[in-house]
Each structure stands twice: as structure tokens, then as C-alpha cells.
XYZ file of N, CA and C in Angstrom:
711
model
N 0.836 -1.209 0.000
C 0.000 0.000 0.000
C 0.869 1.257 0.000
N 1.959 1.215 0.802
C 2.855 2.364 0.844
C 3.455 2.636 -0.529
N 3.852 1.578 -1.231
C 4.434 1.744 -2.568
C 3.409 2.352 -3.518
N 2.148 1.919 -3.407
C 1.094 2.435 -4.267
C 0.901 3.939 -4.028
N 0.938 4.332 -2.729
C 0.773 5.747 -2.434
C 1.907 6.576 -3.022
N 3.102 6.056 -2.978
C 4.258 6.765 -3.531
C 4.108 6.932 -5.040
N 3.682 5.855 -5.716
C 3.494 5.908 -7.164
C 2.448 6.941 -7.539
N 1.329 6.937 -6.790
C 0.265 7.903 -7.065
C 0.778 9.327 -6.875
N 1.544 9.552 -5.822
C 2.080 10.889 -5.557
C 2.990 11.358 -6.682
N 3.822 10.458 -7.186
C 4.718 10.813 -8.271
C 3.950 11.162 -9.538
N 2.892 10.415 -9.802
C 2.064 10.703 -10.977
C 1.423 12.071 -10.856
N 0.947 12.412 -9.638
C 0.312 13.714 -9.433
C 1.307 14.848 -9.626
N 2.532 14.679 -9.150
C 3.558 15.702 -9.329
C 3.851 15.903 -10.808
N 3.957 14.804 -11.539
C 4.232 14.904 -12.971
C 3.102 15.607 -13.700
N 1.873 15.307 -13.316
C 0.726 15.946 -13.959
C 0.694 17.435 -13.664
N 1.010 17.799 -12.434
C 0.991 19.220 -12.063
C 2.002 20.017 -12.859
N 3.118 19.394 -13.180
C 4.160 20.093 -13.935
C 3.701 20.473 -15.319
N 2.654 19.813 -15.817
C 2.168 20.093 -17.155
C 0.987 21.044 -17.180
N 0.533 21.511 -16.021
C -0.578 22.448 -15.979
C -0.173 23.753 -16.637
N -1.114 24.459 -17.324
C -0.772 25.675 -18.053
C -0.132 26.742 -17.202
N -0.483 26.850 -15.930
C 0.070 27.901 -15.089
C 1.445 27.606 -14.553
N 1.942 26.409 -14.789
C 3.234 26.035 -14.247
C 4.341 26.457 -15.197
N 5.383 27.165 -14.728
C 6.461 27.586 -15.610
C 7.083 26.442 -16.375
N 7.096 25.236 -15.792
C 7.688 24.102 -16.489
C 6.954 23.801 -17.777
N 5.629 24.107 -17.796
C 4.852 23.836 -18.991
C 5.335 24.671 -20.166
N 5.893 25.834 -19.872
C 6.346 26.712 -20.941
C 7.597 26.188 -21.616
N 8.314 25.276 -20.949
C 9.584 24.823 -21.495
C 9.608 23.348 -21.828
N 8.562 22.615 -21.448
C 8.611 21.171 -21.606
C 8.793 20.754 -23.059
N 8.127 21.473 -24.001
C 8.232 21.115 -25.397
C 9.593 21.449 -25.975
N 10.258 22.456 -25.399
C 11.545 22.878 -25.922
C 12.694 22.068 -25.355
N 12.469 21.380 -24.229
C 13.556 20.678 -23.571
C 14.210 19.668 -24.502
N 13.376 18.968 -25.289
C 13.891 17.939 -26.181
C 14.050 18.449 -27.609
N 13.905 19.755 -27.818
C 13.998 20.309 -29.162
C 15.435 20.257 -29.666
N 15.573 20.390 -30.990
C 16.891 20.425 -31.598
C 17.453 21.832 -31.479
N 18.333 22.025 -30.508
C 18.957 23.329 -30.290
C 20.439 23.251 -30.648
N 20.752 22.430 -31.633
C 22.149 22.126 -31.944
C 22.942 23.347 -32.380
N 22.259 24.358 -32.904
C 22.970 25.545 -33.366
C 22.916 26.703 -32.378
N 22.315 26.444 -31.198
C 22.358 27.457 -30.151
C 21.018 28.084 -29.830
N 21.083 29.282 -29.264
C 19.900 29.939 -28.699
C 19.833 31.397 -29.125
N 18.616 31.909 -29.134
C 18.390 33.326 -29.428
C 17.470 33.899 -28.355
N 17.506 35.218 -28.215
C 16.679 35.872 -27.219
C 15.461 36.531 -27.849
N 14.276 36.042 -27.490
C 13.030 36.698 -27.881
C 12.703 37.714 -26.800
N 12.563 38.977 -27.160
C 12.293 39.996 -26.156
C 11.072 40.823 -26.542
N 10.309 41.194 -25.511
C 9.085 41.973 -25.707
C 9.100 43.162 -24.747
N 8.971 44.358 -25.298
C 9.018 45.589 -24.512
C 7.616 46.131 -24.216
N 7.563 46.996 -23.205
C 6.467 47.946 -22.965
C 5.234 47.380 -22.275
N 5.237 46.139 -21.856
C 4.085 45.597 -21.154
C 4.187 45.845 -19.661
N 3.222 45.276 -18.927
C 2.112 44.478 -19.446
C 1.017 45.331 -20.082
N 0.336 44.725 -21.054
C -0.681 45.409 -21.837
C -2.002 44.662 -21.683
N -3.023 45.371 -21.215
C -4.305 44.722 -20.921
C -4.919 44.052 -22.137
N -4.648 44.569 -23.336
C -5.281 44.020 -24.523
C -4.549 42.882 -25.192
N -3.248 42.715 -24.903
C -2.468 41.758 -25.689
C -1.585 40.802 -24.889
N -1.227 41.163 -23.669
C -0.233 40.351 -22.950
C -0.678 38.911 -22.771
N -1.924 38.695 -22.372
C -2.360 37.321 -22.136
C -2.335 36.504 -23.423
N -2.708 37.116 -24.542
C -2.647 36.396 -25.820
C -1.218 36.024 -26.176
N -0.291 36.934 -25.895
C 1.121 36.646 -26.157
C 1.608 35.511 -25.275
N 1.245 35.530 -24.004
C 1.640 34.446 -23.104
C 1.064 33.118 -23.577
N -0.181 33.128 -24.028
C -0.802 31.895 -24.524
C -0.037 31.357 -25.732
N 0.360 32.256 -26.630
C 1.086 31.836 -27.826
C 2.461 31.282 -27.478
N 3.135 31.907 -26.524
C 4.444 31.405 -26.104
C 4.319 30.028 -25.465
N 3.324 29.859 -24.598
C 3.140 28.553 -23.949
C 2.774 27.494 -24.974
N 1.934 27.861 -25.938
C 1.553 26.897 -26.977
C 2.769 26.432 -27.768
N 3.739 27.329 -27.933
C 4.956 26.977 -28.656
C 6.055 26.433 -27.772
N 5.776 26.285 -26.473
C 6.789 25.772 -25.555
C 7.988 26.681 -25.440
N 7.757 27.995 -25.558
C 8.876 28.937 -25.601
C 8.835 29.905 -24.428
N 10.004 30.390 -24.062
C 10.136 31.435 -23.050
C 10.762 32.661 -23.689
N 10.446 33.822 -23.116
C 10.956 35.083 -23.646
C 11.271 36.008 -22.491
N 11.961 37.095 -22.806
C 12.293 38.110 -21.807
C 11.379 39.305 -22.009
N 10.705 39.713 -20.937
C 9.749 40.817 -20.990
C 10.348 42.037 -20.283
N 10.550 43.111 -21.047
C 11.078 44.350 -20.481
C 9.901 45.223 -20.055
N 9.747 45.351 -18.754
C 8.521 45.872 -18.157
C 8.561 47.389 -17.967
N 7.518 48.045 -18.439
C 7.276 49.476 -18.253
C 6.611 49.618 -16.896
N 7.282 50.286 -15.967
C 6.835 50.310 -14.578
C 5.414 50.781 -14.376
N 5.019 51.868 -15.013
C 3.649 52.366 -14.858
C 2.625 51.362 -15.358
N 2.954 50.665 -16.443
C 2.036 49.643 -16.954
C 1.913 48.491 -15.960
N 3.003 48.173 -15.284
C 2.954 47.119 -14.266
C 2.062 47.533 -13.101
N 2.153 48.803 -12.708
C 1.288 49.293 -11.635
C -0.185 49.215 -12.031
N -0.468 49.456 -13.303
C -1.843 49.430 -13.790
C -2.358 48.005 -13.999
N -1.440 47.062 -14.270
C -1.824 45.690 -14.594
C -0.994 44.681 -13.802
N -1.013 44.758 -12.481
C -0.137 43.876 -11.695
C -0.442 42.399 -11.905
N -1.703 42.052 -12.115
C -2.031 40.642 -12.301
C -1.448 40.095 -13.596
N -1.353 40.936 -14.620
C -0.741 40.484 -15.870
C 0.757 40.281 -15.704
N 1.391 41.116 -14.890
C 2.814 40.899 -14.626
C 3.002 39.596 -13.847
N 2.130 39.339 -12.896
C 2.209 38.066 -12.162
C 1.955 36.887 -13.099
N 1.045 37.051 -14.053
C 0.773 35.990 -15.021
C 1.995 35.738 -15.905
N 2.697 36.807 -16.254
C 3.927 36.673 -17.043
C 4.969 35.889 -16.261
N 5.106 36.202 -14.997
C 6.024 35.469 -14.127
C 5.596 34.010 -14.002
N 4.303 33.763 -13.780
C 3.807 32.395 -13.597
C 3.979 31.552 -14.852
N 3.982 32.203 -16.010
C 4.161 31.478 -17.270
C 5.618 31.110 -17.527
N 6.507 31.504 -16.617
C 7.911 31.124 -16.751
C 8.744 32.075 -17.573
N 8.220 33.277 -17.819
C 8.983 34.247 -18.598
C 9.994 34.967 -17.706
N 11.013 35.515 -18.352
C 12.013 36.295 -17.619
C 11.560 37.747 -17.565
N 11.631 38.344 -16.378
C 11.141 39.684 -16.148
C 12.326 40.653 -16.059
N 12.274 41.725 -16.862
C 13.369 42.690 -16.911
C 12.820 44.111 -16.823
N 13.722 45.065 -16.671
C 13.400 46.464 -16.390
C 13.444 47.302 -17.668
N 12.423 48.189 -17.815
C 12.367 49.083 -18.981
C 11.983 50.501 -18.563
N 12.312 50.883 -17.340
C 12.038 52.191 -16.718
C 10.578 52.329 -16.284
N 10.318 53.390 -15.557
C 8.967 53.664 -15.062
C 8.061 54.265 -16.116
N 8.552 55.267 -16.849
C 7.663 56.013 -17.756
C 8.140 56.054 -19.199
N 9.192 55.287 -19.536
C 9.691 55.192 -20.908
C 10.191 56.536 -21.454
N 11.038 57.229 -20.715
C 11.550 58.521 -21.187
C 12.802 58.351 -22.051
N 13.278 59.451 -22.598
C 14.591 59.509 -23.246
C 15.619 59.723 -22.139
N 16.192 58.645 -21.653
C 17.060 58.732 -20.473
C 18.241 59.662 -20.669
N 18.771 59.704 -21.869
C 19.965 60.511 -22.105
C 19.657 62.004 -22.134
N 18.369 62.355 -22.070
C 17.982 63.764 -22.160
C 17.445 64.349 -20.851
N 17.136 63.483 -19.881
C 16.438 63.988 -18.695
C 17.363 64.300 -17.521
N 18.644 63.930 -17.626
C 19.591 64.278 -16.573
C 19.451 63.427 -15.323
N 20.289 63.753 -14.349
C 20.306 63.040 -13.067
C 19.814 63.957 -11.952
N 19.136 63.424 -10.938
C 18.935 61.999 -10.668
C 17.721 61.392 -11.361
N 17.099 62.142 -12.293
C 15.861 61.659 -12.916
C 16.055 60.313 -13.616
N 17.174 60.153 -14.343
C 17.398 58.906 -15.073
C 17.534 57.725 -14.102
N 18.332 57.936 -13.055
C 18.476 56.869 -12.054
C 17.140 56.523 -11.429
N 16.344 57.532 -11.102
C 15.056 57.281 -10.460
C 14.104 56.529 -11.379
N 14.192 56.775 -12.680
C 13.363 56.031 -13.634
C 13.684 54.534 -13.584
N 14.959 54.230 -13.562
C 15.377 52.824 -13.561
C 15.091 52.187 -12.209
N 15.470 52.866 -11.166
C 15.277 52.328 -9.824
C 13.795 52.197 -9.482
N 12.979 53.129 -9.959
C 11.548 53.049 -9.698
C 10.939 51.791 -10.270
N 11.329 51.444 -11.485
C 10.817 50.212 -12.089
C 11.318 48.987 -11.339
N 12.575 49.038 -10.870
C 13.086 47.935 -10.056
C 12.180 47.696 -8.850
N 11.825 48.789 -8.185
C 11.029 48.681 -6.970
C 9.628 48.154 -7.265
N 9.004 48.648 -8.326
C 7.647 48.214 -8.680
C 7.632 46.729 -9.030
N 8.582 46.315 -9.846
C 8.635 44.906 -10.246
C 8.870 44.014 -9.035
N 9.748 44.446 -8.137
C 10.020 43.661 -6.928
C 8.776 43.565 -6.045
N 8.063 44.671 -5.913
C 6.862 44.667 -5.076
C 5.795 43.731 -5.616
N 5.663 43.659 -6.934
C 4.600 42.853 -7.545
C 4.989 41.387 -7.643
N 6.235 41.102 -7.972
C 6.648 39.724 -8.262
C 7.534 39.100 -7.199
N 8.161 39.920 -6.359
C 9.141 39.399 -5.419
C 10.500 39.188 -6.057
N 10.625 39.499 -7.345
C 11.881 39.325 -8.069
C 12.586 40.663 -8.247
N 13.900 40.626 -8.271
C 14.691 41.810 -8.576
C 15.322 41.626 -9.952
N 14.909 42.411 -10.943
C 15.465 42.230 -12.286
C 16.984 42.391 -12.323
N 17.595 41.673 -13.243
C 19.033 41.794 -13.479
C 19.333 42.301 -14.883
N 18.295 42.450 -15.703
C 18.451 42.917 -17.073
C 17.692 44.228 -17.251
N 18.233 45.109 -18.095
C 17.619 46.412 -18.327
C 17.766 46.803 -19.790
N 16.682 47.322 -20.340
C 16.748 47.878 -21.699
C 16.354 49.350 -21.647
N 17.250 50.246 -22.056
C 16.896 51.664 -22.087
C 15.878 51.927 -23.192
N 14.846 52.723 -22.910
C 13.864 53.049 -23.950
C 14.541 53.615 -25.194
N 14.049 53.197 -26.345
C 14.554 53.629 -27.648
C 15.992 53.180 -27.890
N 16.541 52.361 -26.995
C 17.930 51.947 -27.122
C 18.910 53.071 -26.876
N 18.448 54.152 -26.228
C 19.292 55.326 -26.005
C 20.060 55.177 -24.692
N 21.372 55.190 -24.803
C 22.211 54.986 -23.625
C 23.487 55.812 -23.749
N 24.136 55.997 -22.623
C 25.427 56.682 -22.608
C 26.146 56.288 -21.323
N 27.285 56.898 -21.058
C 28.086 56.519 -19.894
C 27.325 56.757 -18.592
N 26.550 57.817 -18.532
C 25.804 58.113 -17.306
C 24.726 57.065 -17.055
N 23.991 56.721 -18.083
C 22.958 55.682 -17.950
C 23.596 54.360 -17.551
N 24.717 54.048 -18.149
C 25.376 52.780 -17.819
C 25.911 52.782 -16.397
N 26.297 53.926 -15.909
C 26.707 54.016 -14.503
C 25.514 53.749 -13.586
N 24.353 54.280 -13.933
C 23.137 54.005 -13.165
C 22.824 52.523 -13.170
N 22.946 51.893 -14.327
C 22.695 50.454 -14.436
C 23.639 49.675 -13.522
N 24.899 50.058 -13.545
C 25.891 49.367 -12.725
C 25.570 49.507 -11.242
N 25.129 50.681 -10.822
C 24.772 50.902 -9.412
C 23.664 49.958 -8.969
N 22.796 49.588 -9.914
C 21.662 48.722 -9.599
C 21.907 47.260 -9.968
N 23.111 46.950 -10.407
C 23.452 45.569 -10.739
C 22.758 45.056 -11.986
N 22.531 45.936 -12.949
C 21.786 45.584 -14.158
C 22.702 45.431 -15.365
N 22.413 44.424 -16.178
C 23.079 44.251 -17.465
C 22.238 44.919 -18.540
N 22.864 45.778 -19.328
C 22.156 46.473 -20.406
C 21.952 45.534 -21.592
N 20.710 45.477 -22.073
C 20.362 44.584 -23.183
C 19.781 45.415 -24.324
N 20.507 45.494 -25.426
C 19.960 46.116 -26.633
C 19.471 44.998 -27.552
N 19.771 45.035 -28.832
C 19.282 43.982 -29.725
C 20.167 43.901 -30.960
N 20.175 42.735 -31.573
C 20.908 42.539 -32.826
C 19.976 42.539 -34.023
N 18.674 42.331 -33.776
C 17.665 42.365 -34.842
C 16.479 43.197 -34.348
N 16.037 44.120 -35.165
C 14.865 44.947 -34.852
C 13.697 44.454 -35.708
N 12.642 43.982 -35.072
C 11.479 43.503 -35.820
C 10.732 44.638 -36.512
N 10.916 45.847 -36.013
C 10.229 47.042 -36.497
C 8.704 46.917 -36.388
N 8.272 46.135 -35.424
C 6.824 46.082 -35.189
C 6.311 47.446 -34.754
N 7.143 48.196 -34.038
C 6.793 49.541 -33.581
C 6.562 50.500 -34.740
N 7.129 50.188 -35.918
C 7.004 51.038 -37.096
C 5.912 50.551 -38.042
N 5.118 49.576 -37.581
C 4.023 49.085 -38.406
C 4.365 47.896 -39.272
N 5.445 47.195 -38.960
C 5.804 46.020 -39.750
C 4.669 45.004 -39.752
N 4.462 44.345 -40.882
C 3.443 43.310 -40.990
C 3.927 42.033 -40.317
N 3.001 41.093 -40.151
C 3.388 39.805 -39.581
C 4.485 39.162 -40.414
N 4.334 39.186 -41.738
C 5.343 38.577 -42.614
C 6.688 39.265 -42.469
N 6.691 40.576 -42.314
C 7.951 41.308 -42.152
C 8.616 41.004 -40.817
N 7.815 40.812 -39.773
C 8.365 40.451 -38.467
C 8.990 39.060 -38.530
N 8.304 38.139 -39.187
C 8.853 36.786 -39.358
C 10.155 36.841 -40.148
N 10.188 37.653 -41.198
C 11.395 37.788 -42.004
C 12.550 38.335 -41.173
N 12.255 39.334 -40.333
C 13.313 39.889 -39.479
C 13.868 38.820 -38.557
N 12.987 38.032 -37.962
C 13.429 36.981 -37.045
C 14.281 35.934 -37.755
N 14.063 35.753 -39.042
C 14.834 34.744 -39.791
C 16.301 35.138 -39.925
N 16.625 36.394 -39.603
C 18.018 36.834 -39.688
C 18.763 36.669 -38.363
N 18.068 36.208 -37.320
C 18.725 35.979 -36.034
C 19.845 34.955 -36.179
N 20.924 35.200 -35.493
C 22.043 34.271 -35.455
C 22.221 33.778 -34.022
N 22.934 32.671 -33.819
C 23.122 32.149 -32.460
C 23.612 33.225 -31.492
N 22.925 33.318 -30.353
C 23.257 34.313 -29.358
C 22.546 35.634 -29.560
N 21.919 35.837 -30.727
C 21.303 37.110 -31.060
C 20.019 37.388 -30.293
N 19.605 38.643 -30.335
C 18.454 39.121 -29.572
C 17.571 39.942 -30.499
N 16.282 39.642 -30.520
C 15.353 40.384 -31.359
C 14.458 41.284 -30.511
N 14.280 42.514 -30.976
C 13.404 43.491 -30.332
C 11.984 43.342 -30.863
N 11.046 43.089 -29.954
C 9.620 43.081 -30.277
C 8.874 43.779 -29.146
N 7.567 43.955 -29.330
C 6.755 44.660 -28.346
C 5.479 43.882 -28.059
N 5.003 44.001 -26.817
C 3.812 43.242 -26.408
C 2.525 43.725 -27.049
N 2.475 44.968 -27.465
C 1.200 45.585 -27.775
C 0.685 45.434 -29.188
N 1.312 44.587 -30.028
C 0.912 44.497 -31.425
C 0.414 43.095 -31.773
N -0.773 43.019 -32.355
C -1.332 41.726 -32.773
C -0.463 41.080 -33.847
N 0.115 41.897 -34.710
C 0.980 41.341 -35.754
C 2.157 40.590 -35.141
N 2.671 41.115 -34.037
C 3.807 40.476 -33.355
C 3.394 39.139 -32.773
N 2.224 39.090 -32.165
C 1.731 37.832 -31.596
C 1.469 36.825 -32.702
N 0.874 37.282 -33.797
C 0.560 36.384 -34.910
C 1.820 35.836 -35.567
N 2.906 36.569 -35.458
C 4.168 36.117 -36.062
C 4.831 34.997 -35.282
N 4.489 34.849 -34.004
C 5.244 33.959 -33.127
C 5.296 32.509 -33.599
N 4.181 31.873 -33.964
C 4.292 30.474 -34.402
C 5.263 30.292 -35.568
N 5.241 31.220 -36.527
C 6.156 31.110 -37.664
C 7.596 31.378 -37.242
N 7.776 32.305 -36.310
C 9.130 32.560 -35.802
C 9.698 31.304 -35.158
N 8.899 30.663 -34.298
C 9.373 29.459 -33.610
C 9.641 28.325 -34.595
N 8.770 28.187 -35.586
C 8.983 27.146 -36.595
C 10.262 27.402 -37.377
N 10.486 28.672 -37.733
C 11.696 29.000 -38.476
C 12.952 28.770 -37.663
N 12.922 29.117 -36.396
C 14.081 28.870 -35.533
C 14.359 27.379 -35.430
N 13.308 26.605 -35.209
C 13.471 25.159 -35.075
C 14.089 24.549 -36.325
N 13.675 25.027 -37.482
C 14.207 24.481 -38.740
C 15.696 24.779 -38.902
N 16.172 25.773 -38.155
C 17.596 26.134 -38.223
C 18.375 25.640 -37.007
N 17.744 24.803 -36.191
C 18.435 24.258 -35.022
C 18.649 25.269 -33.933
N 17.760 26.278 -33.851
C 17.856 27.321 -32.831
C 16.653 27.258 -31.898
N 16.851 27.644 -30.657
C 15.777 27.652 -29.663
C 15.793 28.965 -28.888
N 14.641 29.399 -28.378
C 14.623 30.570 -27.505
C 15.399 30.286 -26.219
N 16.188 31.269 -25.794
C 16.979 31.096 -24.579
C 16.898 32.314 -23.687
N 17.640 32.245 -22.586
C 17.676 33.365 -21.646
C 18.854 34.275 -21.995
N 18.812 35.487 -21.492
C 19.818 36.489 -21.819
C 20.717 36.717 -20.611
N 22.029 36.708 -20.861
C 23.010 36.881 -19.792
C 24.102 37.844 -20.251
N 24.891 38.303 -19.290
C 26.043 39.150 -19.582
C 27.115 38.366 -20.325
N 27.785 39.031 -21.253
C 28.970 38.473 -21.888
C 30.037 39.559 -21.955
N 31.300 39.230 -21.721
C 32.357 40.237 -21.859
C 32.628 40.614 -23.314
N 32.120 39.800 -24.235
C 32.316 40.052 -25.660
C 31.542 41.294 -26.100
N 32.136 42.078 -26.968
C 31.434 43.224 -27.536
C 30.398 42.745 -28.543
N 29.142 43.119 -28.313
C 28.057 42.787 -29.223
C 27.598 44.079 -29.882
N 27.480 44.069 -31.192
C 27.086 45.263 -31.923
C 25.605 45.188 -32.278
N 24.874 46.247 -31.928
C 23.463 46.293 -32.273
C 22.842 47.597 -31.834
N 21.787 48.003 -32.522
C 21.064 49.234 -32.193
C 21.996 50.438 -32.194
N 23.037 50.372 -33.032
C 23.965 51.488 -33.138
C 24.901 51.633 -31.950
N 24.993 50.596 -31.121
C 25.797 50.650 -29.904
C 26.575 49.341 -29.743
N 27.499 49.354 -28.822
C 28.135 48.125 -28.357
C 27.530 47.800 -27.000
N 27.083 46.544 -26.825
C 26.573 46.141 -25.529
C 27.128 44.774 -25.190
N 26.720 44.217 -24.041
C 27.347 43.003 -23.535
C 26.298 42.019 -23.027
N 25.463 41.534 -23.920
C 24.445 40.554 -23.567
C 24.266 39.578 -24.711
N 23.968 38.340 -24.352
C 23.860 37.267 -25.337
C 22.836 36.253 -24.857
N 22.237 35.538 -25.796
C 21.273 34.478 -25.448
C 21.998 33.153 -25.302
N 21.641 32.430 -24.233
C 22.231 31.121 -23.946
C 21.116 30.143 -23.593
N 21.494 28.912 -23.278
C 20.506 27.899 -22.912
C 19.734 28.330 -21.664
N 18.439 28.037 -21.604
C 17.645 28.414 -20.412
C 18.191 27.809 -19.139
């Protein structure tokens, strides 16, 4: 009887791991995927968005993929449950300032407060302290990078711009993603239906090239993108 109870318990644990709300469910399909050529970073800015975030999370889970979400602090305050849903879906949560300003133009201490404010909001809602930061518009300089360093943040720009923000079609977003190379990072945004609709084709295209979505970490190597040199790369989850 004791052995039977143990077997039943193990089955229940395995079943729970596959529930939609479990972060493991977001990665189970990718665990055995062909990632022989490496990993890329799927990134989404400016959420959470009441009209689109849940659909994006559903699409990512359906594809067994994880992505990095660069959170706009005010949007998180307005939609805390969506930020918690993003966390519960197994996505990586990162900082994108409180109000999305031009950091290089607003001076100090305003720039630091923008970054630190988002850190505090995200921590209050999720219990997590972000380690990744993307400056709005990709605008950065030595002062902004000093602020990032004070907060223990790695600056993340991008190697491929989907241009969804400029009205790119679903087909154009898919085409942009097809240019990703191992370790590369693509800029996308939560608020566009075209971006969400592109995801299944993006994942299929990556898989056909032996690439998988991965997490973003610091690298000492100089990475060129968004007109800047930065130090972040996608690796295995």
C-alpha cells in the first residue's frame, strides 16, 4: 500500500508540472527540441498590456517557448495581475524604466530614479529583482550605464529589430526573425497583434535552423546592435 501511495504521488507531481500555469509547462516542449545551433533571445518591450499580454503568453506557452519581458513600470502598476501571469508562465522579467523617457535627455537623478523606480515596482509585484535592463529607444550613454551598474543591471539592446513599432506586418516580423544568429536578440513589443501572430512562424523558423529561444546573460564580448556596443547574449535556459 505504501508503494502504491508513492506511485500515485509521483504521478500527481508529474501531472501538475504540465498544468498551463506552471512555468515548467512553458519549457517542456523545448527541452527535447533540436537546439544544436544554439539559442536566441526573444524579447518583448512595454508591457504588461491589458489588450495583448495574455494572448502573447498563450502563444508562447503553446509553442513551448520562453521570452524576456522588459517591463514598463507604470504599466505594471496598472496591470499587476498580468505581470504576475507573465512570471507564472515562466517568462524572464526585466526592467524598462517607469515612464519610458529619453534617459539621455532627462539628466540626473531623474534617469536613475526612472530605472530604480521600475526595479522597486517589479520587486513589489513579483518578489523578483530584475538583473536585465533595456533603455527606452535603445538610447544609452556613460551616465545611464553608470546608473545600471549601481543597480546591478546588465544592459540589453538587440541585434535584430522587428520594427513592429514602425508598423511592420506579420510577414515582415517573421522575415526579421529569420536573420537571427546564435546568441542574437530580437526586439519586439507586447502591444501588437501582428507580433503575436508572427510567433508560431518565428518558432517554426528557428526550429528548422536548429535554434531555440533562450535566456539572456552578460557576456564580456562586444556585441554590436542598435547602433551601440553592448554586452548581452542568449544562452541555454
